[in-house]
mmCIF file of C-alpha atoms in Angstrom:
data_model
loop_
_atom_site.group_PDB
_atom_site.id
_atom_site.type_symbol
_atom_site.label_atom_id
_atom_site.label_comp_id
_atom_site.label_asym_id
_atom_site.label_seq_id
_atom_site.Cartn_x
_atom_site.Cartn_y
_atom_site.Cartn_z
ATOM 1 C CA MET A 219 -42.812 12.432 -47.272
ATOM 2 C CA PRO A 220 -42.855 8.612 -48.459
ATOM 3 C CA GLN A 221 -45.973 6.795 -48.846
ATOM 4 C CA ILE A 222 -44.307 3.444 -48.081
ATOM 5 C CA TRP A 223 -41.341 2.292 -46.262
ATOM 6 C CA ALA A 224 -39.299 -0.850 -47.124
ATOM 7 C CA GLY A 225 -37.116 -2.403 -44.541
ATOM 8 C CA VAL A 226 -34.568 -4.945 -45.661
ATOM 9 C CA ASP A 227 -32.737 -7.413 -42.951
ATOM 10 C CA ILE A 228 -29.420 -7.917 -44.889
ATOM 11 C CA GLY A 229 -27.959 -11.325 -44.869
ATOM 12 C CA LYS A 230 -25.045 -13.061 -46.513
ATOM 13 C CA GLU A 231 -26.935 -15.172 -49.099
ATOM 14 C CA HIS A 232 -30.507 -14.096 -48.459
ATOM 15 C CA HIS A 233 -32.211 -10.822 -47.609
ATOM 16 C CA HIS A 234 -35.758 -10.266 -46.002
ATOM 17 C CA CYS A 235 -37.788 -7.389 -47.190
ATOM 18 C CA VAL A 236 -41.115 -6.121 -45.362
ATOM 19 C CA VAL A 237 -42.994 -3.127 -46.758
ATOM 20 C CA VAL A 238 -45.298 -1.060 -44.489
ATOM 21 C CA ASP A 239 -47.736 1.843 -45.157
ATOM 22 C CA GLU A 240 -48.214 5.104 -43.125
ATOM 23 C CA ARG A 241 -50.291 3.076 -40.525
ATOM 24 C CA GLY A 242 -47.768 0.507 -40.203
ATOM 25 C CA GLU A 243 -49.619 -2.251 -42.037
ATOM 26 C CA ARG A 244 -47.643 -4.740 -44.050
ATOM 27 C CA LEU A 245 -48.070 -4.561 -47.708
ATOM 28 C CA LEU A 246 -45.302 -7.034 -48.700
ATOM 29 C CA SER A 247 -43.140 -9.491 -46.857
ATOM 30 C CA ARG A 248 -40.562 -11.551 -48.959
ATOM 31 C CA ARG A 249 -37.324 -13.588 -48.564
ATOM 32 C CA VAL A 250 -35.045 -12.944 -51.537
ATOM 33 C CA CYS A 251 -31.746 -14.335 -52.766
ATOM 34 C CA ASN A 252 -28.808 -11.845 -52.903
ATOM 35 C CA ASP A 253 -28.470 -12.089 -56.632
ATOM 36 C CA GLU A 254 -29.231 -9.199 -59.253
ATOM 37 C CA SER A 255 -32.239 -10.791 -61.013
ATOM 38 C CA THR A 256 -34.063 -11.556 -57.947
ATOM 39 C CA LEU A 257 -33.257 -8.157 -56.258
ATOM 40 C CA LEU A 258 -34.561 -6.076 -59.415
ATOM 41 C CA GLU A 259 -37.757 -8.237 -59.314
ATOM 42 C CA LEU A 260 -38.223 -7.097 -55.620
ATOM 43 C CA ILE A 261 -37.406 -3.306 -56.525
ATOM 44 C CA ALA A 262 -40.091 -3.597 -59.099
ATOM 45 C CA ASP A 263 -42.610 -5.077 -57.032
ATOM 46 C CA VAL A 264 -42.214 -2.474 -54.277
ATOM 47 C CA LEU A 265 -42.270 0.417 -56.692
ATOM 48 C CA ALA A 266 -45.506 -1.036 -58.236
ATOM 49 C CA LEU A 267 -47.067 -0.542 -54.822
ATOM 50 C CA SER A 268 -45.813 3.155 -54.787
ATOM 51 C CA GLU A 269 -42.991 5.076 -56.616
ATOM 52 C CA ASP A 270 -42.578 7.125 -53.398
ATOM 53 C CA THR A 271 -40.667 4.560 -51.325
ATOM 54 C CA LEU A 272 -38.189 4.999 -48.712
ATOM 55 C CA TRP A 273 -35.647 2.026 -48.211
ATOM 56 C CA ALA A 274 -34.123 1.068 -44.932
ATOM 57 C CA VAL A 275 -31.191 -1.256 -44.335
ATOM 58 C CA ASP A 276 -29.374 -2.658 -41.153
ATOM 59 C CA ILE A 277 -25.934 -3.078 -42.954
ATOM 60 C CA ASN A 278 -24.191 -0.413 -45.423
ATOM 61 C CA HIS A 279 -21.469 -2.708 -46.620
ATOM 62 C CA GLY A 280 -20.488 -6.280 -47.558
ATOM 63 C CA GLY A 281 -23.634 -8.195 -48.236
ATOM 64 C CA ALA A 282 -25.689 -4.947 -48.908
ATOM 65 C CA ALA A 283 -23.443 -3.645 -51.466
ATOM 66 C CA LEU A 284 -25.388 -5.284 -54.493
ATOM 67 C CA LEU A 285 -28.673 -4.183 -53.065
ATOM 68 C CA ILE A 286 -27.558 -0.620 -52.408
ATOM 69 C CA GLY A 287 -25.924 -0.373 -55.922
ATOM 70 C CA LEU A 288 -29.297 -1.537 -57.510
ATOM 71 C CA LEU A 289 -31.129 0.952 -55.543
ATOM 72 C CA LEU A 290 -28.756 3.887 -56.371
ATOM 73 C CA SER A 291 -29.072 3.050 -60.091
ATOM 74 C CA HIS A 292 -32.943 3.277 -59.540
ATOM 75 C CA GLU A 293 -32.496 6.685 -57.727
ATOM 76 C CA GLN A 294 -34.209 5.136 -54.680
ATOM 77 C CA PRO A 295 -33.528 7.206 -51.284
ATOM 78 C CA MET A 296 -32.167 4.880 -48.501
ATOM 79 C CA VAL A 297 -31.489 5.183 -44.651
ATOM 80 C CA TYR A 298 -29.258 3.186 -42.562
ATOM 81 C CA ILE A 299 -30.289 1.868 -39.201
ATOM 82 C CA THR A 300 -27.726 0.169 -37.182
ATOM 83 C CA GLY A 301 -28.087 -3.524 -36.067
ATOM 84 C CA LEU A 302 -27.842 -2.453 -32.298
ATOM 85 C CA ALA A 303 -30.509 0.085 -32.785
ATOM 86 C CA VAL A 304 -32.886 -2.585 -34.524
ATOM 87 C CA HIS A 305 -32.134 -5.069 -31.899
ATOM 88 C CA GLN A 306 -33.073 -2.366 -29.189
ATOM 89 C CA ALA A 307 -36.115 -1.264 -30.908
ATOM 90 C CA SER A 308 -37.437 -4.983 -31.410
ATOM 91 C CA ALA A 309 -37.939 -5.149 -27.562
ATOM 92 C CA ALA A 310 -40.724 -2.716 -27.864
ATOM 93 C CA TYR A 311 -42.669 -4.858 -30.317
ATOM 94 C CA ARG A 312 -44.982 -7.895 -29.477
ATOM 95 C CA GLY A 313 -43.320 -11.252 -29.335
ATOM 96 C CA GLN A 314 -40.078 -12.381 -27.776
ATOM 97 C CA GLY A 315 -38.935 -14.376 -30.670
ATOM 98 C CA LYS A 316 -36.369 -13.295 -33.249
ATOM 99 C CA THR A 317 -36.760 -13.752 -37.121
ATOM 100 C CA ASP A 318 -35.475 -12.167 -40.166
ATOM 101 C CA GLU A 319 -39.204 -11.006 -41.014
ATOM 102 C CA LYS A 320 -39.595 -9.372 -37.584
ATOM 103 C CA ASP A 321 -36.146 -7.657 -37.856
ATOM 104 C CA ALA A 322 -37.295 -6.301 -41.413
ATOM 105 C CA PHE A 323 -40.459 -5.162 -40.132
ATOM 106 C CA VAL A 324 -38.812 -3.213 -37.276
ATOM 107 C CA ILE A 325 -36.456 -1.662 -39.779
ATOM 108 C CA ALA A 326 -39.342 -0.557 -41.886
ATOM 109 C CA ASP A 327 -41.455 0.710 -38.967
ATOM 110 C CA GLN A 328 -38.647 2.686 -37.283
ATOM 111 C CA ALA A 329 -37.810 4.371 -40.847
ATOM 112 C CA ARG A 330 -41.483 5.218 -40.736
ATOM 113 C CA MET A 331 -41.529 6.552 -37.363
ATOM 114 C CA ARG A 332 -38.020 8.300 -36.951
ATOM 115 C CA LYS A 333 -37.442 11.500 -38.786
ATOM 116 C CA ASP A 334 -33.735 11.773 -37.557
ATOM 117 C CA LEU A 335 -32.355 9.332 -40.108
ATOM 118 C CA GLY A 336 -29.994 10.667 -42.632
ATOM 119 C CA LEU A 337 -29.966 9.396 -46.270
ATOM 120 C CA LEU A 338 -27.523 6.710 -46.985
ATOM 121 C CA ARG A 339 -24.752 8.206 -49.314
ATOM 122 C CA PRO A 340 -22.021 5.389 -50.182
ATOM 123 C CA GLY A 341 -19.753 7.954 -51.770
ATOM 124 C CA ASP A 342 -18.073 8.445 -55.029
ATOM 125 C CA GLU A 343 -15.955 5.971 -56.987
ATOM 126 C CA ILE A 344 -12.588 7.253 -55.371
ATOM 127 C CA ALA A 345 -14.085 7.144 -51.882
ATOM 128 C CA VAL A 346 -14.973 3.626 -52.368
ATOM 129 C CA ASP A 347 -11.579 2.465 -53.713
ATOM 130 C CA LEU A 348 -9.904 4.372 -50.764
ATOM 131 C CA ARG A 349 -12.100 2.603 -48.375
ATOM 132 C CA THR A 350 -11.066 -0.705 -49.893
ATOM 133 C CA LEU A 351 -7.376 0.238 -49.898
ATOM 134 C CA THR A 352 -7.122 1.641 -46.628
ATOM 135 C CA ALA A 353 -9.115 -1.467 -44.983
ATOM 136 C CA ARG A 354 -6.456 -3.659 -46.527
ATOM 137 C CA ARG A 355 -3.577 -1.592 -45.389
ATOM 138 C CA LEU A 356 -4.878 -1.761 -41.887
ATOM 139 C CA ASP A 357 -5.177 -5.341 -41.934
ATOM 140 C CA LEU A 358 -1.821 -5.929 -43.251
ATOM 141 C CA VAL A 359 -0.222 -3.384 -40.708
ATOM 142 C CA ASN A 360 -2.045 -5.443 -38.007
ATOM 143 C CA ASP A 361 -0.649 -8.744 -39.245
ATOM 144 C CA ARG A 362 2.899 -7.147 -39.475
ATOM 145 C CA THR A 363 2.675 -6.087 -35.778
ATOM 146 C CA ARG A 364 1.470 -9.470 -34.865
ATOM 147 C CA GLN A 365 4.258 -11.243 -36.678
ATOM 148 C CA THR A 366 6.874 -9.051 -35.220
ATOM 149 C CA ASN A 367 5.766 -9.741 -31.769
ATOM 150 C CA ARG A 368 5.792 -13.493 -32.478
ATOM 151 C CA MET A 369 9.236 -13.071 -33.897
ATOM 152 C CA ARG A 370 10.310 -11.305 -31.048
ATOM 153 C CA ALA A 371 9.027 -13.740 -28.472
ATOM 154 C CA GLN A 372 10.412 -16.639 -30.301
ATOM 155 C CA LEU A 373 13.846 -15.051 -30.518
ATOM 156 C CA LEU A 374 13.739 -14.377 -26.697
ATOM 157 C CA GLU A 375 13.248 -18.211 -26.172
ATOM 158 C CA PHE A 376 17.057 -18.963 -27.171
ATOM 159 C CA PHE A 377 18.793 -15.506 -27.718
ATOM 160 C CA PRO A 378 17.463 -13.016 -25.319
ATOM 161 C CA ALA A 379 20.468 -10.611 -25.837
ATOM 162 C CA LEU A 380 20.006 -10.157 -29.534
ATOM 163 C CA GLU A 381 16.184 -9.697 -28.864
ATOM 164 C CA ARG A 382 17.186 -7.089 -26.463
ATOM 165 C CA ALA A 383 19.815 -5.280 -28.904
ATOM 166 C CA LEU A 384 17.518 -5.178 -32.045
ATOM 167 C CA ASN A 385 14.945 -2.571 -32.909
ATOM 168 C CA LEU A 386 12.794 -5.145 -34.806
ATOM 169 C CA SER A 387 10.231 -2.368 -35.845
ATOM 170 C CA LYS A 388 12.940 -1.478 -38.403
ATOM 171 C CA LYS A 389 13.732 -3.154 -41.641
ATOM 172 C CA GLY A 390 17.408 -3.749 -41.157
ATOM 173 C CA PRO A 391 17.427 -6.046 -37.998
ATOM 174 C CA VAL A 392 14.609 -8.089 -39.510
ATOM 175 C CA VAL A 393 16.852 -8.630 -42.816
ATOM 176 C CA LEU A 394 19.627 -9.661 -40.558
ATOM 177 C CA LEU A 395 17.346 -12.322 -38.869
ATOM 178 C CA THR A 396 16.707 -13.699 -42.226
ATOM 179 C CA GLY A 397 20.092 -14.975 -42.427
ATOM 180 C CA TYR A 398 21.601 -14.857 -38.802
ATOM 181 C CA GLN A 399 19.834 -15.791 -35.695
ATOM 182 C CA VAL A 400 22.037 -18.088 -33.321
ATOM 183 C CA PRO A 401 24.999 -16.855 -31.341
ATOM 184 C CA ALA A 402 27.497 -19.301 -32.854
ATOM 185 C CA ALA A 403 26.772 -18.518 -36.302
ATOM 186 C CA ILE A 404 27.045 -14.823 -35.763
ATOM 187 C CA ARG A 405 30.397 -15.146 -33.739
ATOM 188 C CA CYS A 406 31.726 -17.358 -36.507
ATOM 189 C CA SER A 407 31.001 -15.045 -39.329
ATOM 190 C CA GLY A 408 32.157 -11.936 -37.598
ATOM 191 C CA ALA A 409 31.265 -8.244 -38.051
ATOM 192 C CA THR A 410 32.925 -7.731 -41.340
ATOM 193 C CA ARG A 411 31.199 -10.613 -43.153
ATOM 194 C CA ILE A 412 27.952 -9.733 -41.757
ATOM 195 C CA GLY A 413 28.151 -6.002 -42.426
ATOM 196 C CA THR A 414 29.117 -7.155 -46.046
ATOM 197 C CA TRP A 415 26.129 -9.307 -46.279
ATOM 198 C CA LEU A 416 23.791 -6.675 -45.068
ATOM 199 C CA ARG A 417 25.221 -3.957 -47.394
ATOM 200 C CA ASN A 418 24.405 -6.282 -50.370
ATOM 201 C CA ARG A 419 20.801 -6.324 -49.269
ATOM 202 C CA LYS A 420 20.828 -2.559 -49.174
ATOM 203 C CA VAL A 421 20.581 -2.311 -45.519
ATOM 204 C CA LYS A 422 21.517 1.114 -43.990
ATOM 205 C CA ASN A 423 24.151 1.369 -41.114
ATOM 206 C CA ALA A 424 25.111 -2.039 -42.041
ATOM 207 C CA ALA A 425 28.384 -1.860 -39.989
ATOM 208 C CA THR A 426 26.862 -0.689 -36.881
ATOM 209 C CA LEU A 427 23.997 -3.188 -37.061
ATOM 210 C CA ALA A 428 26.609 -6.046 -37.535
ATOM 211 C CA GLU A 429 28.694 -4.823 -34.605
ATOM 212 C CA THR A 430 25.617 -4.937 -32.390
ATOM 213 C CA ALA A 431 24.780 -8.555 -33.421
ATOM 214 C CA VAL A 432 28.350 -9.813 -32.717
ATOM 215 C CA GLU A 433 28.572 -7.933 -29.415
ATOM 216 C CA ALA A 434 25.189 -9.621 -28.357
ATOM 217 C CA ALA A 435 26.570 -13.183 -29.549
ATOM 218 C CA ARG A 436 29.581 -12.572 -27.380
ATOM 219 C CA ALA A 437 27.247 -12.207 -24.449
ATOM 220 C CA GLN A 438 25.975 -15.677 -24.962
ATOM 221 C CA HIS A 439 27.969 -18.782 -25.601
ATOM 222 C CA THR A 440 25.269 -21.351 -24.516
ATOM 223 C CA ALA A 441 23.389 -23.102 -26.962
ATOM 224 C CA LEU A 442 19.800 -23.727 -25.571
ATOM 225 C CA PRO A 443 17.570 -26.752 -26.411
ATOM 226 C CA GLY A 444 15.408 -26.337 -29.453
ATOM 227 C CA GLU A 445 17.652 -23.593 -30.673
ATOM 228 C CA THR A 446 17.878 -24.805 -34.285
ATOM 229 C CA LEU A 447 14.364 -25.123 -34.891
ATOM 230 C CA ALA A 448 13.417 -22.008 -33.185
ATOM 231 C CA ALA A 449 16.018 -20.110 -35.231
ATOM 232 C CA ALA A 450 14.493 -21.386 -38.375
ATOM 233 C CA MET A 451 11.016 -20.264 -37.281
ATOM 234 C CA VAL A 452 12.523 -16.787 -36.727
ATOM 235 C CA ALA A 453 13.952 -16.847 -40.110
ATOM 236 C CA ARG A 454 10.788 -18.039 -41.761
ATOM 237 C CA ILE A 455 8.676 -15.101 -39.808
ATOM 238 C CA ALA A 456 11.446 -12.429 -40.522
ATOM 239 C CA LYS A 457 10.695 -13.286 -44.323
ATOM 240 C CA GLY A 458 6.982 -12.886 -43.884
ATOM 241 C CA VAL A 459 7.420 -9.694 -41.974
ATOM 242 C CA LEU A 460 9.615 -8.268 -45.078
ATOM 243 C CA ALA A 461 6.978 -9.469 -47.399
ATOM 244 C CA LEU A 462 4.100 -7.631 -45.615
ATOM 245 C CA GLY A 463 6.294 -4.562 -45.486
ATOM 246 C CA GLU A 464 6.591 -4.968 -49.419
ATOM 247 C CA GLU A 465 2.912 -5.135 -49.970
ATOM 248 C CA ILE A 466 2.149 -2.302 -47.507
ATOM 249 C CA ALA A 467 4.688 -0.070 -49.660
ATOM 250 C CA GLU A 468 2.719 -1.260 -52.810
ATOM 251 C CA LEU A 469 -0.597 -0.272 -51.125
ATOM 252 C CA ASP A 470 0.919 2.941 -50.140
ATOM 253 C CA ALA A 471 1.512 3.886 -53.595
ATOM 254 C CA LEU A 472 -1.758 2.942 -54.954
ATOM 255 C CA ILE A 473 -3.481 4.953 -52.068
ATOM 256 C CA GLU A 474 -1.336 8.240 -52.856
ATOM 257 C CA ALA A 475 -2.007 7.757 -56.432
ATOM 258 C CA ARG A 476 -5.996 7.261 -55.994
ATOM 259 C CA PHE A 477 -6.047 9.842 -53.259
ATOM 260 C CA ASN A 478 -4.465 12.411 -55.716
ATOM 261 C CA GLU A 479 -7.361 12.058 -57.946
ATOM 262 C CA HIS A 480 -10.073 13.255 -55.458
ATOM 263 C CA ARG A 481 -11.196 16.915 -55.935
ATOM 264 C CA HIS A 482 -10.516 17.395 -52.140
ATOM 265 C CA ALA A 483 -6.996 16.034 -52.025
ATOM 266 C CA THR A 484 -5.075 19.212 -52.199
ATOM 267 C CA VAL A 485 -7.364 21.140 -49.648
ATOM 268 C CA ILE A 486 -7.142 18.331 -47.133
ATOM 269 C CA ARG A 487 -3.317 17.789 -47.530
ATOM 270 C CA SER A 488 -2.900 21.448 -47.035
ATOM 271 C CA LEU A 489 -3.980 21.194 -43.307
ATOM 272 C CA PRO A 490 -0.703 20.610 -41.334
ATOM 273 C CA GLY A 491 -0.546 16.878 -40.120
ATOM 274 C CA MET A 492 -3.066 15.675 -42.606
ATOM 275 C CA GLY A 493 -0.901 13.812 -45.100
ATOM 276 C CA THR A 494 -1.862 11.412 -48.107
ATOM 277 C CA LEU A 495 -2.602 8.469 -45.746
ATOM 278 C CA LEU A 496 -4.684 9.994 -43.169
ATOM 279 C CA GLY A 497 -6.226 12.159 -45.855
ATOM 280 C CA ALA A 498 -7.224 9.129 -47.603
ATOM 281 C CA GLU A 499 -8.689 7.760 -44.434
ATOM 282 C CA PHE A 500 -10.609 10.737 -43.974
ATOM 283 C CA ILE A 501 -12.250 10.319 -47.425
ATOM 284 C CA ALA A 502 -12.907 6.788 -47.077
ATOM 285 C CA ALA A 503 -14.730 7.392 -43.731
ATOM 286 C CA THR A 504 -16.869 10.323 -45.060
ATOM 287 C CA GLY A 505 -17.483 9.145 -48.605
ATOM 288 C CA GLY A 506 -16.042 12.390 -49.756
ATOM 289 C CA ASP A 507 -19.347 13.949 -49.355
ATOM 290 C CA LEU A 508 -19.732 16.633 -46.486
ATOM 291 C CA GLU A 509 -23.233 17.367 -47.599
ATOM 292 C CA ALA A 510 -24.299 14.021 -45.731
ATOM 293 C CA PHE A 511 -23.410 15.655 -42.437
ATOM 294 C CA GLY A 512 -24.836 19.042 -42.928
ATOM 295 C CA THR A 513 -22.608 20.863 -40.391
ATOM 296 C CA ALA A 514 -19.276 20.726 -38.842
ATOM 297 C CA ASP A 515 -20.805 19.690 -35.243
ATOM 298 C CA ARG A 516 -22.140 16.558 -37.073
ATOM 299 C CA LEU A 517 -18.964 15.697 -38.705
ATOM 300 C CA ALA A 518 -17.171 15.851 -35.149
ATOM 301 C CA SER A 519 -20.109 13.794 -33.620
ATOM 302 C CA PHE A 520 -19.452 11.006 -36.316
ATOM 303 C CA ALA A 521 -15.801 10.997 -35.355
ATOM 304 C CA GLY A 522 -16.456 10.754 -31.731
ATOM 305 C CA LEU A 523 -14.951 14.073 -31.097
ATOM 306 C CA SER A 524 -18.198 15.587 -29.620
ATOM 307 C CA PRO A 525 -19.079 14.507 -26.033
ATOM 308 C CA VAL A 526 -22.569 13.702 -25.124
ATOM 309 C CA PRO A 527 -24.095 14.300 -21.464
ATOM 310 C CA ARG A 528 -24.574 11.021 -19.240
ATOM 311 C CA ASP A 529 -26.858 12.722 -16.625
ATOM 312 C CA SER A 530 -29.247 10.980 -14.320
ATOM 313 C CA GLY A 531 -31.117 12.483 -11.228
ATOM 314 C CA ARG A 532 -29.043 14.924 -9.344
ATOM 315 C CA VAL A 533 -26.096 13.978 -11.293
ATOM 316 C CA SER A 534 -25.413 16.483 -14.048
ATOM 317 C CA GLY A 535 -22.563 17.681 -16.167
ATOM 318 C CA ASN A 536 -20.937 14.412 -16.925
ATOM 319 C CA MET A 537 -19.855 14.270 -20.574
ATOM 320 C CA ARG A 538 -18.605 11.377 -22.151
ATOM 321 C CA ARG A 539 -17.631 9.885 -25.888
ATOM 322 C CA PRO A 540 -20.822 8.756 -27.655
ATOM 323 C CA ARG A 541 -20.966 4.998 -27.987
ATOM 324 C CA ARG A 542 -21.625 5.018 -31.565
ATOM 325 C CA TYR A 543 -19.028 6.770 -33.746
ATOM 326 C CA HIS A 544 -16.495 5.950 -36.679
ATOM 327 C CA ARG A 545 -13.085 4.700 -35.060
ATOM 328 C CA GLY A 546 -11.199 5.056 -38.316
ATOM 329 C CA LEU A 547 -12.314 8.912 -38.620
ATOM 330 C CA LEU A 548 -11.338 9.315 -34.983
ATOM 331 C CA ARG A 549 -8.064 7.754 -35.707
ATOM 332 C CA ALA A 550 -7.439 10.072 -38.633
ATOM 333 C CA PHE A 551 -8.244 13.324 -36.776
ATOM 334 C CA TYR A 552 -6.281 12.155 -33.603
ATOM 335 C CA LEU A 553 -3.252 11.171 -35.561
ATOM 336 C CA SER A 554 -3.132 14.308 -37.632
ATOM 337 C CA ALA A 555 -3.711 16.463 -34.599
ATOM 338 C CA MET A 556 -0.452 14.527 -32.960
ATOM 339 C CA ALA A 557 1.450 15.170 -36.196
ATOM 340 C CA SER A 558 0.532 18.870 -36.326
ATOM 341 C CA LEU A 559 2.091 19.591 -33.069
ATOM 342 C CA ARG A 560 5.366 19.069 -34.447
ATOM 343 C CA THR A 561 5.288 21.774 -37.133
ATOM 344 C CA CYS A 562 1.949 23.927 -36.676
ATOM 345 C CA THR A 563 2.371 27.007 -34.380
ATOM 346 C CA ALA A 564 -1.529 27.372 -34.139
ATOM 347 C CA SER A 565 -1.755 23.748 -33.085
ATOM 348 C CA GLN A 566 0.923 24.002 -30.589
ATOM 349 C CA SER A 567 -0.481 27.378 -29.018
ATOM 350 C CA TYR A 568 -3.969 25.719 -28.856
ATOM 351 C CA TYR A 569 -2.596 22.485 -27.340
ATOM 352 C CA GLY A 570 -0.511 24.467 -24.888
ATOM 353 C CA ARG A 571 -3.659 26.444 -23.730
ATOM 354 C CA LYS A 572 -5.442 23.328 -23.127
ATOM 355 C CA ARG A 573 -2.587 21.898 -21.120
ATOM 356 C CA ASN A 574 -2.640 24.977 -18.973
ATOM 357 C CA GLU A 575 -6.236 24.655 -18.322
ATOM 358 C CA GLY A 576 -5.485 21.502 -16.618
ATOM 359 C CA LYS A 577 -6.022 18.884 -19.042
ATOM 360 C CA GLY A 578 -4.134 15.776 -19.620
ATOM 361 C CA HIS A 579 -2.133 15.066 -22.844
ATOM 362 C CA LYS A 580 -4.901 12.758 -24.298
ATOM 363 C CA GLN A 581 -7.710 15.362 -23.428
ATOM 364 C CA ALA A 582 -5.655 18.051 -24.978
ATOM 365 C CA VAL A 583 -4.942 16.370 -28.319
ATOM 366 C CA LEU A 584 -8.720 15.373 -28.401
ATOM 367 C CA ALA A 585 -9.769 18.891 -28.189
ATOM 368 C CA LEU A 586 -7.216 20.149 -30.757
ATOM 369 C CA ALA A 587 -8.844 17.306 -33.095
ATOM 370 C CA ARG A 588 -12.172 18.752 -32.397
ATOM 371 C CA ARG A 589 -10.985 22.131 -33.467
ATOM 372 C CA ARG A 590 -9.311 20.986 -36.461
ATOM 373 C CA ALA A 591 -12.474 19.268 -37.690
ATOM 374 C CA ASN A 592 -14.186 22.609 -37.878
ATOM 375 C CA VAL A 593 -11.251 24.068 -39.691
ATOM 376 C CA LEU A 594 -11.231 21.337 -42.172
ATOM 377 C CA TRP A 595 -14.885 21.570 -42.492
ATOM 378 C CA ALA A 596 -14.593 25.312 -43.372
ATOM 379 C CA MET A 597 -11.956 24.538 -45.899
ATOM 380 C CA LEU A 598 -13.725 21.865 -47.771
ATOM 381 C CA ARG A 599 -16.988 23.987 -47.716
ATOM 382 C CA ASP A 600 -15.225 27.036 -49.074
ATOM 383 C CA GLY A 601 -12.596 25.095 -51.302
ATOM 384 C CA GLU A 602 -9.597 26.913 -49.717
ATOM 385 C CA TYR A 603 -6.398 25.883 -48.608
ATOM 386 C CA TYR A 604 -5.162 26.144 -44.850
ATOM 387 C CA ASP A 605 -3.881 29.498 -44.018
ATOM 388 C CA ALA A 606 -1.991 30.029 -40.957
ATOM 389 C CA SER A 607 -2.762 33.637 -40.793
ATOM 390 C CA PRO A 608 -4.190 35.232 -37.585
ATOM 391 C CA THR A 609 -7.648 35.546 -38.948
ATOM 392 C CA VAL A 610 -7.838 31.772 -39.813
ATOM 393 C CA THR A 611 -6.088 30.839 -36.560
ATOM 394 C CA ALA A 612 -8.611 32.754 -34.601
ATOM 395 C CA ALA A 613 -11.486 31.263 -36.376
ATOM 396 C CA ALA A 614 -9.840 27.821 -35.510
#
């Protein structure tokens, strides 16, 4: 058991550290800059009080990365207490004011009293890299979706027939909009010239796409006000969407290469529906170390797949998704469960059984994802590939 507890309220430029003993008495309170020399001095002063120290932080990424890295290099145990938990706990302490010093004291005191806090494990080098890559990819995908919606809305203002005819989630129609946007220009060029222009840019089914555009242009002969500028904006946005698509493709290659280097990559990928990208998101969310969870139930709870009771008084039996869970991990399990329904007989059978029990589609997929969390846990624990034999299926 630790002799002292060091709570650190993490900030962007400065942290505040408070150290308490087993009685909750403050031994040290200090505001420190977020730079290496100052943090090393703080660690040395805390360890001078006692070598048996448990550190607690309220943020486990971003501005806390340098401190966490230094503590890991000194082989210091750490726990993570969420900012929401610190905020709720602070209401039980004397005084209504909020300061960094008070928050640091609450963090340290909660770490002293609570025995349910798991040690913070940032993950191995590959897991950290995958966390960075997958987070960046998600940002780019969201940006592309936003730009595509904006392009669709802009096109609708002056050429609704073309907006209705094109599937802008595909690359070919977006390439078309970089060169052709207004009805008059499309009619003047004709399907043959546009088809050749698209083939030169390696667009699939160029002739069909060109015919679709020309047919839409023949349905509108009126030039609306602001058409010229709006068309220029559509072309600009389309080029941006293509650039985002290229960057996403580059990230996909980096993610695949880095994921393949992980020791669990082949085992994870053997689970039906769990491809390279979702496997990388799983490693990024869990840190690649399942010892931090202890059991498959804890892994499922971390992913938000284990409902918790919400009972009060005479009301009982209400089960709800927990408020705190890793949304990225839930996404990986849910999407992989959806993908497995296309090819995996065991998943199809389990999903069908849940539907026959009266569950809706979403509830059935979540139940399947929960079951697959157990299967993946067992696979990683034993280091074995997925086997669709009746024995494994029954265990699922």
